[in-house]
Amino acid sequence: MPSLLDQSAVWVDEMNYYDMRTDRNKGIPPLSLRPANPLGIEIEKSKFPQKDLEMLFPGMSADFTSENFSAAWYLIENHSSTSFEQLKMAVTNLKRQANKKSEGSLAYVKGGLSTFFEAQDALSAIHQKLEADGTEKVEGSMTQKLENVLNRASNTADTLFQEVLGRKDKADSTRNALNVLQRFKFLFNLPLNIERNIQKGDYDVVINDYEKAKSLFGKTEVQVFKKYYAEVETRIEALRELLLAKLLETPSTLHDQKRYIRYLSDLHAPGDPAWQCIGAQHRWILQLMHSCKEGYVQDLKGTPGLHSPVLDLDTDARPVVLGHLSQTASLKRGSSFQSGRDDTWRYKTPHRVAFVEKLTKLVLSQLPNFWKLWISYVNGSLFSETAEKSGQIERSKNVRQRQNDFKKMIQEVMQCLVKLIRGALLPLSIPECGVRQYGGWEVKSELSGQWLAHVIQTIRLTYESLTALEIPNDMLQTIQDLILDLRVRCVMVTLQHTAEEIKRLAEKEDWIVDNEGLTSLPCQFEQCIVHSLQLLKGVLECKPGEASVFQQPRTQEDVCQLSINILQIFIYCLEQLSTKPDADLDTTHLSVDVSSPDLFGSIHEDFSLTSEQRLLIVLSNCCYLERHTFLNIAEHFEKHNFQGIEKITQVSMASLKELDQRLFENYIELKADPIVGSLEPGIYAGYFDWKDCLPPTGVRNYLKEALVNIIAVHAEVFTISKELVPRVLSRVVEAVSEELSRLMQCVSSFSKNGALQARLEICALRDTVAVHLTPESKSSFKQALEALPQLSSGADKKLLEELLNKFKSSMHLQLACFQAAASTMMKT
């Protein structure tokens, strides 16, 4: 079998022969026959007139031909500055010399012509002699012997120089092989260079060398080249597998993915590596999301995984997005109705909230590159900068077929994200078949409204970041639905927690009354609701593309009912406070208006509240709630677009008025009944008889005692709330006047003195409480006077007037409270 060097030498000879044959077959004329400058004919012809050219070249046609072109061009090119006469002389000389040369040659031929004929005759004679000898002698002709001699000489020479010639042939073969190796060392060294460059990671060099080798030896028929090129293809196939493995490796950066895809594209890898990479990234993102959930669930159960979820919260490659989250997700805390939190709340983030934050960060760190990878796949820049390399334009036709598949991938990622969050925060919203895959948190307590609002803000920022990637809205609709459900749930939970806080407001009642007769309870109640609504402000606001929380009638009804419950719970708290036993009350302080007199001197710093005073305080708070607080709350509800505000106001106002009326009746009963009950015994004390009595000398003590009791009620009410005085005293006066009228109507007959005494007492009481008279009390006083006999004489009338004046004068100090009330009412 010939060696590699021999094969190379033979191949070189074949190639040289092929090249010579090819050049010869191409029909290329010799260099001497090629025109010097065919394009310059027309330009140079214009230098001389046509007739001058014909004189230089007689018999020449108007157009130059290939026969005389060279001479003409030489003259024009080298003697363009020579005059025409000189050129004519030169042509004449040339013709003369040419004629001399041709005449000399012809003379030489003519002189030796006889010699040529003699030589011809001799050769013919020799030929005839040889033919005659050859036919007469059997041994052979003369040339036969000569041939034998020459053959023996050749054999002897071969014997003598065989070794030398063999070494020469071997040297020539070696020389040719070395020339082949030197000329084609690129191919012979390429397999080893490919391995070295792959180890160094210089894939660009490998690809360039491969492209060069493919263009030079891809279709070669030389066996040795085929063998080496096959080795190159084997290593390139291994490189394809290596690059595909690196491409499908996770995690990886978008830059590396594009780089490996372009390498595989340049290497003409089979299949669609770019789509395989997209599929691998899709599976990787889903795996990360489920692993994130499992890690937090295990950590919640006390079996943390490899990475602590709390510690991994800040290990993310998106500082811009994280900064956005930290800046916009701050919560308002520390209100009076909420449990206080200090700066350590950040380290006490609930597991489910931390999970949602980690999950959204994970998606935002992976999905943008995933989406950009798809965009590059669509526009062709993933394969090359211009998308014009071989096969890429055709490959882009697959994009239309892949669009639906990629859309399903994005939707699957979005659905997985939404279901994982629902499983953590809204477990009842996922079907039972998905509880095991997306749920499993096993937590009993629900997140507070604050944390839900924080989660909503986090998901909103996630939605904005995904929208910025220009992902179609229909792919993100599931996130919008999740945000709406979380917003509704946040509103419900916040209102429920607000109701729980309001239930505990009764424990915070300090019974400290301000100048308007109010405690801090109504203000705390309003602040509680305002703070809750302030917390819900961001939740209730509709971001671009979001629907209103109250768009569903069911949600409107539930929110309306929760709002009514909150107000009714506070009303129930007031009722509890009004009926709280005295033993359960703490000794506290009353803040009294400095302008009001201390009528009894018993309101000291350590004053213990009575049940009547407690009723008055609650009544005062009820009046303020009806006139201010409930109306303010309705305005806040309306400001935050709550529905059914009229219903909320009507129901709550009705409940409040019912409580107010019930408490008022209880207080009137406590204060008016003793006064009313003391009238009849006082009137008939000492066996008094209207038929037989002495002339009146003044108002009797029972009426003064009744007035003092009314004044005591006035003082008690005035100490708590000035605004309650007219309402309370009017009802007390009504009760007293009604009882007095009844007693007068029950008397069978009056004597003159009895009638005068009764009229004096009725008029004294009526005139004293005139400022608090109502139509009912006026009617009662009128009926009482009508039951008495009319005064017949002027002396009786005068006496009645004197006694009334005397009573008012003697009771001036006690009756001053009624005068002050009258002046106050006149001013208002």
XYZ file of C-alpha atoms in Angstrom, residues 170-803:
634
model
C 11.953 8.164 -3.207
C 13.453 11.583 -2.659
C 11.128 13.080 -5.238
C 8.179 11.383 -3.585
C 9.257 12.606 -0.129
C 9.831 16.072 -1.492
C 6.376 16.103 -3.048
C 4.789 14.800 0.178
C 6.538 17.484 2.217
C 5.300 20.071 -0.201
C 1.788 18.686 0.234
C 2.110 18.784 4.036
C 3.456 22.284 3.955
C 0.780 23.461 1.549
C -2.140 21.789 3.378
C -0.881 21.818 6.973
C -4.036 23.829 7.949
C -6.230 20.773 7.360
C -3.825 18.267 8.892
C -3.442 20.354 12.097
C -7.116 21.336 12.321
C -8.401 18.429 14.519
C -5.786 19.124 17.182
C -6.349 22.891 16.971
C -10.087 22.376 17.372
C -9.568 20.372 20.583
C -7.194 22.982 21.997
C -9.499 25.901 21.192
C -12.515 24.086 22.667
C -10.609 23.579 25.906
C -9.717 27.275 25.962
C -13.303 28.275 25.094
C -12.323 29.990 21.844
C -15.411 28.811 20.031
C -15.284 31.665 17.527
C -11.869 30.496 16.324
C -13.145 26.937 16.003
C -16.144 28.049 13.969
C -14.049 30.204 11.648
C -11.577 27.381 11.061
C -14.394 24.957 10.450
C -16.056 27.255 7.923
C -12.731 27.667 6.108
C -12.076 23.921 6.051
C -15.605 23.219 4.890
C -15.314 25.634 1.996
C -11.922 24.199 0.921
C -12.332 20.474 1.545
C -16.026 19.919 2.021
C -16.429 18.330 -1.424
C -12.923 16.919 -1.952
C -12.454 13.532 -3.588
C -8.912 13.005 -2.304
C -8.969 10.189 0.212
C -6.434 11.625 2.627
C -8.308 14.915 2.749
C -11.544 13.050 3.252
C -10.021 11.210 6.175
C -8.803 14.353 7.901
C -12.016 16.246 7.164
C -13.991 13.386 8.743
C -11.917 13.866 11.922
C -12.820 17.544 11.839
C -16.527 16.719 11.510
C -16.296 14.299 14.451
C -14.867 16.983 16.701
C -17.350 19.548 15.470
C -20.199 17.178 16.328
C -18.776 16.813 19.838
C -18.603 20.606 20.036
C -22.264 20.826 19.018
C -23.211 18.478 21.834
C -21.081 20.437 24.302
C -22.613 23.776 23.288
C -26.132 22.357 23.422
C -25.488 21.047 26.935
C -24.182 24.454 27.998
C -27.167 26.129 26.361
C -29.658 23.984 28.258
C -27.780 24.479 31.534
C -29.681 26.428 34.217
C -29.281 28.993 35.529
C -27.636 30.939 32.718
C -27.575 34.523 31.543
C -29.286 35.836 28.458
C -25.904 36.819 27.034
C -24.590 33.263 27.314
C -27.777 31.835 25.858
C -27.556 34.075 22.799
C -23.873 33.289 22.412
C -24.369 29.527 22.494
C -27.349 29.715 20.157
C -25.323 31.672 17.607
C -22.474 29.196 17.908
C -24.839 26.307 17.267
C -26.421 28.206 14.405
C -23.036 28.834 12.802
C -22.184 25.164 13.258
C -25.465 24.205 11.541
C -26.652 22.171 14.520
C -29.619 19.920 13.733
C -33.058 20.758 15.108
C -33.883 24.093 16.769
C -31.526 24.735 19.724
C -33.074 28.163 20.355
C -36.513 26.670 20.904
C -35.002 23.939 23.076
C -33.435 26.694 25.191
C -36.788 28.476 25.500
C -38.423 25.250 26.638
C -35.662 24.588 29.164
C -35.967 28.106 30.587
C -39.736 27.687 30.877
C -39.351 24.462 32.844
C -36.629 26.060 34.983
C -38.863 29.014 35.959
C -41.731 26.707 36.934
C -39.353 24.564 38.975
C -37.985 27.617 40.790
C -41.480 28.813 41.668
C -42.566 25.482 43.132
C -39.256 25.085 44.976
C -39.733 28.549 46.464
C -43.143 27.554 47.814
C -41.906 24.259 49.218
C -39.014 26.000 50.957
C -41.269 28.478 52.741
C -43.829 25.826 53.682
C -41.106 23.645 55.210
C -39.644 26.625 57.027
C -43.073 27.465 58.413
C -43.422 23.913 59.705
C -40.032 24.122 61.411
C -38.020 22.141 58.858
C -36.115 24.782 56.876
C -34.593 23.842 53.566
C -31.123 24.552 52.297
C -31.767 28.282 52.130
C -33.626 30.319 54.696
C -36.451 32.207 52.950
C -36.011 35.254 55.137
C -32.300 35.514 54.386
C -32.849 35.107 50.648
C -35.212 38.047 50.377
C -32.472 40.487 49.430
C -30.353 38.165 47.298
C -31.759 39.209 43.977
C -30.178 40.499 40.798
C -32.673 43.295 40.282
C -31.667 46.247 42.498
C -33.834 48.668 40.535
C -36.998 46.656 40.986
C -36.194 45.974 44.630
C -35.630 49.655 45.274
C -38.953 50.414 43.673
C -40.629 47.878 45.910
C -39.024 49.181 49.079
C -39.835 52.799 48.283
C -43.484 52.363 47.374
C -44.577 49.613 49.738
C -44.223 51.495 53.046
C -47.210 51.108 55.353
C -48.699 53.591 57.756
C -48.549 52.110 61.207
C -48.743 53.070 64.839
C -52.293 54.441 64.931
C -54.158 54.548 68.198
C -56.434 51.659 67.345
C -53.759 49.279 66.078
C -51.186 47.281 67.897
C -48.001 49.301 67.940
C -45.062 48.161 65.828
C -41.528 49.420 65.928
C -38.796 49.074 63.325
C -38.497 45.350 64.041
C -41.660 44.657 62.026
C -39.472 44.166 58.943
C -37.834 41.190 60.639
C -41.223 39.745 61.614
C -42.684 39.536 58.145
C -45.208 36.691 57.951
C -44.005 33.707 55.980
C -46.739 34.049 53.386
C -45.931 37.714 52.780
C -42.226 36.931 52.525
C -43.084 34.100 50.142
C -45.075 36.394 47.858
C -42.246 38.932 47.824
C -39.670 36.251 47.055
C -41.885 34.646 44.413
C -42.521 37.905 42.576
C -38.831 38.816 42.719
C -38.004 35.421 41.294
C -40.443 35.845 38.419
C -39.215 39.359 37.691
C -35.618 38.137 37.669
C -36.287 35.288 35.221
C -39.216 36.275 33.036
C -37.679 39.405 31.407
C -34.759 37.398 30.009
C -37.175 34.658 29.001
C -39.330 37.191 27.147
C -36.313 38.885 25.528
C -35.078 35.480 24.423
C -38.390 34.937 22.639
C -38.300 38.402 21.033
C -34.794 37.716 19.754
C -36.032 34.377 18.436
C -38.870 36.111 16.606
C -36.858 38.889 14.956
C -33.939 36.611 14.070
C -31.309 38.531 16.051
C -30.864 35.461 18.207
C -29.063 33.682 15.364
C -27.094 36.599 13.919
C -27.062 40.373 14.018
C -28.505 40.615 10.516
C -30.503 37.360 10.468
C -29.063 36.686 7.004
C -26.850 33.718 7.677
C -27.568 30.453 6.005
C -30.759 28.847 7.125
C -31.910 31.613 9.468
C -34.435 33.214 7.148
C -35.939 29.809 6.520
C -35.796 28.991 10.217
C -37.745 32.142 11.056
C -40.702 30.600 9.288
C -41.101 28.334 12.300
C -41.882 31.354 14.467
C -45.517 31.387 13.400
C -45.844 27.788 14.451
C -44.128 28.488 17.785
C -46.192 31.539 18.740
C -49.098 29.576 20.189
C -46.721 27.305 22.082
C -44.861 30.239 23.600
C -48.128 31.948 24.506
C -49.101 28.814 26.392
C -45.740 28.912 28.202
C -46.252 32.489 29.367
C -49.815 31.729 30.418
C -48.616 28.686 32.329
C -46.044 30.798 34.196
C -48.668 33.445 34.991
C -51.177 30.833 36.131
C -48.567 29.150 38.300
C -47.662 32.504 39.882
C -51.311 33.349 40.527
C -52.204 29.907 41.892
C -49.219 29.865 44.248
C -50.218 33.270 45.627
C -53.845 32.217 45.883
C -52.812 29.065 47.701
C -50.967 31.183 50.258
C -53.430 34.064 50.658
C -56.770 32.915 49.194
C -56.798 29.140 49.701
C -60.558 28.900 49.177
C -60.233 30.290 45.648
C -58.281 27.313 44.267
C -59.934 23.985 43.405
C -59.445 20.991 45.648
C -57.364 19.213 43.015
C -54.754 21.978 43.204
C -54.556 22.332 46.983
C -51.708 19.859 47.311
C -49.684 21.437 44.504
C -50.302 25.101 45.259
C -51.413 25.117 48.917
C -50.307 23.257 52.015
C -49.646 26.250 54.257
C -51.896 25.012 57.070
C -52.196 28.384 58.798
C -55.227 29.248 60.905
C -54.824 32.991 61.326
C -55.526 35.286 58.415
C -53.249 38.106 57.375
C -54.154 41.582 58.562
C -55.352 44.288 56.230
C -51.953 45.989 56.464
C -50.080 42.971 55.177
C -52.672 42.319 52.500
C -52.301 45.922 51.327
C -48.533 45.417 51.258
C -48.945 42.241 49.192
C -51.303 44.030 46.793
C -48.724 46.770 46.284
C -46.058 44.151 45.614
C -48.192 42.354 43.012
C -49.127 45.667 41.404
C -45.458 46.516 40.973
C -44.921 43.069 39.518
C -47.736 43.665 37.042
C -46.270 47.037 36.051
C -42.848 45.464 35.505
C -44.338 42.724 33.324
C -46.361 45.271 31.377
C -43.166 47.226 30.721
C -41.870 44.164 28.878
C -44.757 44.672 26.422
C -46.286 41.325 27.300
C -49.852 41.299 25.895
C -52.556 42.160 28.414
C -54.502 38.974 27.773
C -51.544 36.979 29.122
C -51.569 39.086 32.317
C -55.316 39.015 32.890
C -54.997 36.335 35.577
C -52.799 38.695 37.608
C -55.434 41.431 37.305
C -58.088 39.005 38.543
C -55.851 38.077 41.471
C -55.290 41.733 42.368
C -59.050 42.386 42.313
C -59.766 39.403 44.564
C -57.011 40.458 46.975
C -58.353 44.011 47.047
C -61.835 42.778 47.885
C -60.431 40.463 50.540
C -58.309 43.266 51.984
C -61.370 45.504 52.314
C -63.335 42.763 54.043
C -60.537 41.815 56.419
C -59.761 45.435 57.252
C -63.408 46.166 58.084
C -63.638 42.997 60.157
C -60.488 43.885 62.092
C -61.829 47.413 62.537
C -64.980 45.972 64.075
C -62.836 43.932 66.468
C -60.878 47.040 67.438
C -64.094 48.979 68.049
C -65.361 46.241 70.353
C -62.385 46.948 72.586
C -62.966 50.706 72.606
C -65.248 50.368 75.638
C -62.214 49.259 77.635
C -60.435 52.500 76.711
C -63.182 54.812 77.980
C -61.591 57.085 80.581
C -64.793 59.079 81.359
C -62.840 62.334 81.203
C -65.299 64.943 79.976
C -64.252 68.034 78.079
C -66.059 71.385 78.046
C -68.545 70.102 75.509
C -69.552 67.143 77.642
C -67.686 64.595 75.521
C -65.161 61.927 76.306
C -62.428 60.802 73.911
C -64.483 57.786 72.845
C -66.310 59.363 69.848
C -63.036 60.790 68.559
C -61.287 57.423 68.965
C -64.135 55.759 67.131
C -63.924 58.178 64.211
C -60.125 57.937 64.094
C -60.370 54.173 64.058
C -62.564 54.224 60.950
C -60.560 57.005 59.283
C -57.321 55.105 59.796
C -58.858 51.959 58.377
C -60.087 53.840 55.324
C -56.706 55.494 54.977
C -55.121 52.060 54.948
C -57.589 51.039 52.243
C -57.002 54.177 50.175
C -54.379 52.603 47.964
C -56.362 49.378 47.776
C -59.582 51.105 46.719
C -57.875 53.274 44.100
C -58.022 51.771 40.629
C -54.678 51.548 38.860
C -54.623 51.528 35.031
C -56.469 48.478 33.796
C -58.002 47.633 37.173
C -61.708 47.372 37.937
C -63.482 48.891 40.919
C -63.653 46.867 44.101
C -67.379 47.590 44.262
C -68.236 46.490 40.743
C -69.861 43.266 42.008
C -73.267 43.686 43.736
C -72.324 40.976 46.214
C -69.242 42.932 47.265
C -71.295 46.112 47.638
C -73.764 44.334 49.868
C -71.062 42.732 52.021
C -69.147 45.986 52.475
C -72.339 47.848 53.291
C -73.292 45.264 55.919
C -69.812 45.322 57.454
C -69.934 49.115 57.657
C -73.325 48.961 59.384
C -71.984 46.347 61.790
C -69.056 48.594 62.699
C -71.375 51.466 63.623
C -73.790 49.213 65.470
C -70.954 47.614 67.419
C -69.956 51.029 68.682
C -73.562 51.782 69.598
C -73.629 48.526 71.547
C -70.409 49.593 73.317
C -72.118 52.809 74.405
C -75.048 50.838 75.756
C -72.684 48.584 77.696
C -70.966 51.610 79.190
C -74.284 53.168 80.208
C -75.424 50.056 82.059
C -72.104 49.131 83.591
C -72.452 48.530 87.349
C -70.964 51.109 89.658
C -68.612 48.555 91.172
C -66.969 48.070 87.752
C -66.212 51.750 87.306
C -62.803 53.145 88.073
C -62.441 56.305 90.125
C -61.528 58.996 87.645
C -61.563 62.735 87.232
C -64.150 65.011 85.737
C -63.058 68.035 83.776
C -65.590 70.719 84.605
C -66.151 73.938 82.750
C -64.448 76.646 84.803
C -67.298 79.031 84.088
C -69.913 76.782 85.661
C -70.552 77.149 89.421
C -69.854 74.284 91.719
C -73.326 74.246 93.129
C -72.853 71.385 95.526
C -69.223 71.673 96.384
C -69.030 67.934 96.013
C -67.280 67.692 92.656
C -63.753 67.317 93.790
C -60.692 65.892 92.211
C -61.442 62.356 93.341
C -65.031 62.127 92.279
C -66.612 58.773 91.634
C -69.177 58.617 88.816
C -72.733 57.611 89.552
C -74.971 55.672 87.222
C -76.892 58.893 86.439
C -73.717 60.732 85.513
C -72.625 57.822 83.373
C -75.955 57.953 81.576
C -75.511 61.649 80.968
C -72.006 61.179 79.543
C -73.207 58.456 77.188
C -76.177 60.626 76.215
C -73.855 63.519 75.501
C -71.665 61.252 73.341
C -74.757 59.976 71.521
C -75.829 63.522 70.697
C -72.375 64.306 69.330
C -72.330 61.121 67.294
C -75.681 61.953 65.765
C -74.802 65.542 64.907
C -71.171 65.123 63.839
C -69.404 61.763 63.981
C -71.803 59.637 61.944
C -72.106 62.336 59.301
C -68.314 62.657 59.086
C -67.970 58.901 58.720
C -70.548 58.916 55.924
C -68.480 61.587 54.158
C -65.359 59.440 54.516
C -67.211 56.448 53.100
C -68.390 58.538 50.174
C -64.892 59.901 49.615
C -63.615 56.340 49.261
C -66.442 55.415 46.857
C -68.308 53.132 49.252
C -71.714 52.058 48.004
C -74.992 52.156 49.946
C -73.994 55.102 52.127
C -77.614 56.199 52.559
C -78.520 52.791 53.887
C -75.524 52.783 56.223
C -76.438 56.223 57.556
C -80.135 55.474 57.955
C -79.675 52.175 59.760
C -76.937 53.459 62.039
C -78.815 56.682 62.827
C -81.943 54.715 63.670
C -80.003 52.459 66.031
C -78.278 55.449 67.630
C -81.546 57.339 68.137
C -83.141 54.273 69.602
C -80.315 53.949 72.113
C -80.388 57.679 72.851
C -84.118 57.636 73.500
C -83.882 54.585 75.696
C -81.042 56.043 77.769
C -82.832 59.384 78.006
C -85.992 57.767 79.258
C -83.978 55.854 81.816
C -82.371 59.043 83.075
C -85.675 60.935 83.214
C -87.162 58.051 85.083
C -84.304 58.134 87.573
C -84.571 61.917 88.100
C -88.208 62.835 87.542
C -89.904 60.010 89.407
C -88.546 60.983 92.856
C -89.586 64.595 92.315
C -93.018 63.647 91.036
C -93.429 61.125 93.842
C -92.654 63.754 96.479
C -95.412 66.175 95.344
C -98.464 64.459 96.726
C -97.000 63.670 100.188
C -95.641 67.196 100.362
C -98.942 68.772 99.469
C -100.896 66.899 102.138
C -98.193 66.911 104.782
C -99.527 67.888 108.226
C -103.051 66.828 107.275
C -103.409 69.737 104.905
C -106.878 70.182 103.429
C -107.841 72.402 100.534
C -111.267 72.949 102.002
C -110.045 74.111 105.371
C -106.752 75.984 105.364
C -105.352 79.224 106.613
C -104.783 82.255 104.372
C -101.605 81.774 102.329
C -98.424 83.350 103.658
C -96.067 82.018 100.995
C -95.084 78.993 98.937
C -94.957 75.838 100.996
C -91.802 73.782 101.491
C -92.828 70.801 99.298
C -92.731 73.024 96.225
C -89.413 74.566 97.259
C -88.041 71.054 97.775
C -89.272 70.049 94.321
C -87.592 73.108 92.825
C -84.371 72.327 94.655
C -84.470 68.801 93.253
C -85.043 70.213 89.758
C -82.132 72.572 90.323
C -80.009 69.613 91.396
C -80.869 67.881 88.148
C -79.980 71.065 86.306
C -76.628 71.237 88.078
C -75.831 67.612 87.376
C -76.699 67.900 83.695
C -74.996 71.289 83.352
C -71.806 69.839 84.853
C -71.693 67.166 82.158
C -73.195 68.877 79.114
C -74.818 72.272 78.758
C -76.597 71.177 75.634
C -78.504 68.469 77.476
C -79.981 70.893 80.067
C -83.024 72.087 78.064
C -83.879 68.609 76.928
C -83.664 67.050 80.403
C -85.338 69.877 82.350
C -88.146 70.169 79.843
C -89.025 66.525 80.391
C -88.694 66.862 84.180
C -90.950 69.937 84.150
C -93.445 68.082 81.979
C -93.567 65.232 84.477
C -93.939 67.588 87.470
C -96.583 69.764 85.769
C -98.516 66.689 84.667
C -98.513 65.323 88.212
C -99.468 68.701 89.686
C -102.329 69.012 87.216
C -103.522 65.534 88.129
C -103.424 66.339 91.807
C -105.380 69.564 91.323
C -107.989 67.837 89.240
C -108.419 65.204 91.925
C -109.414 67.779 94.546
C -113.182 67.767 95.015
C -113.514 71.354 96.173
C -111.376 74.313 97.251
C -111.990 76.919 99.879
C -111.120 80.516 99.118
C -107.831 80.238 100.953
C -107.184 76.792 99.432
C -107.761 78.065 95.928
C -105.463 81.023 96.524
C -102.768 78.738 98.012
C -102.986 76.328 95.079
C -102.854 79.128 92.511
C -99.850 80.664 94.315
C -97.868 77.374 94.179
C -98.843 76.553 90.602
C -97.917 80.038 89.386
C -94.686 80.045 91.388
C -93.614 76.742 89.811
C -94.709 77.801 86.332
C -92.964 81.159 86.461
C -89.771 79.633 87.859
C -89.377 77.029 85.096
C -90.909 79.166 82.361
C -87.769 78.876 80.233
C -88.177 75.099 80.082
C -91.900 74.985 79.386
C -93.086 72.936 76.461
C -96.542 72.826 74.910
C -97.263 69.738 76.986
C -96.166 71.347 80.246
C -98.013 74.558 79.427
C -101.159 72.580 78.807
C -100.719 70.788 82.125
C -100.296 74.051 84.019
C -103.341 75.463 82.245
C -105.444 72.465 83.190
C -104.262 72.726 86.780
C -105.275 76.421 86.971
C -108.590 75.726 85.314
C -109.364 73.205 88.035
C -109.144 76.026 90.605
C -111.880 78.553 91.415
C -111.286 81.952 89.868
C -110.119 84.833 92.091
C -113.096 87.109 92.713
C -111.563 90.112 94.433
C -108.743 92.398 93.597
C -107.313 91.947 97.063
C -106.769 88.273 96.386
C -105.015 89.064 93.148
C -102.836 91.632 94.868
C -101.979 89.207 97.621
C -101.118 86.557 95.053
C -98.764 88.930 93.293
C -97.086 90.006 96.522
C -96.556 86.421 97.603
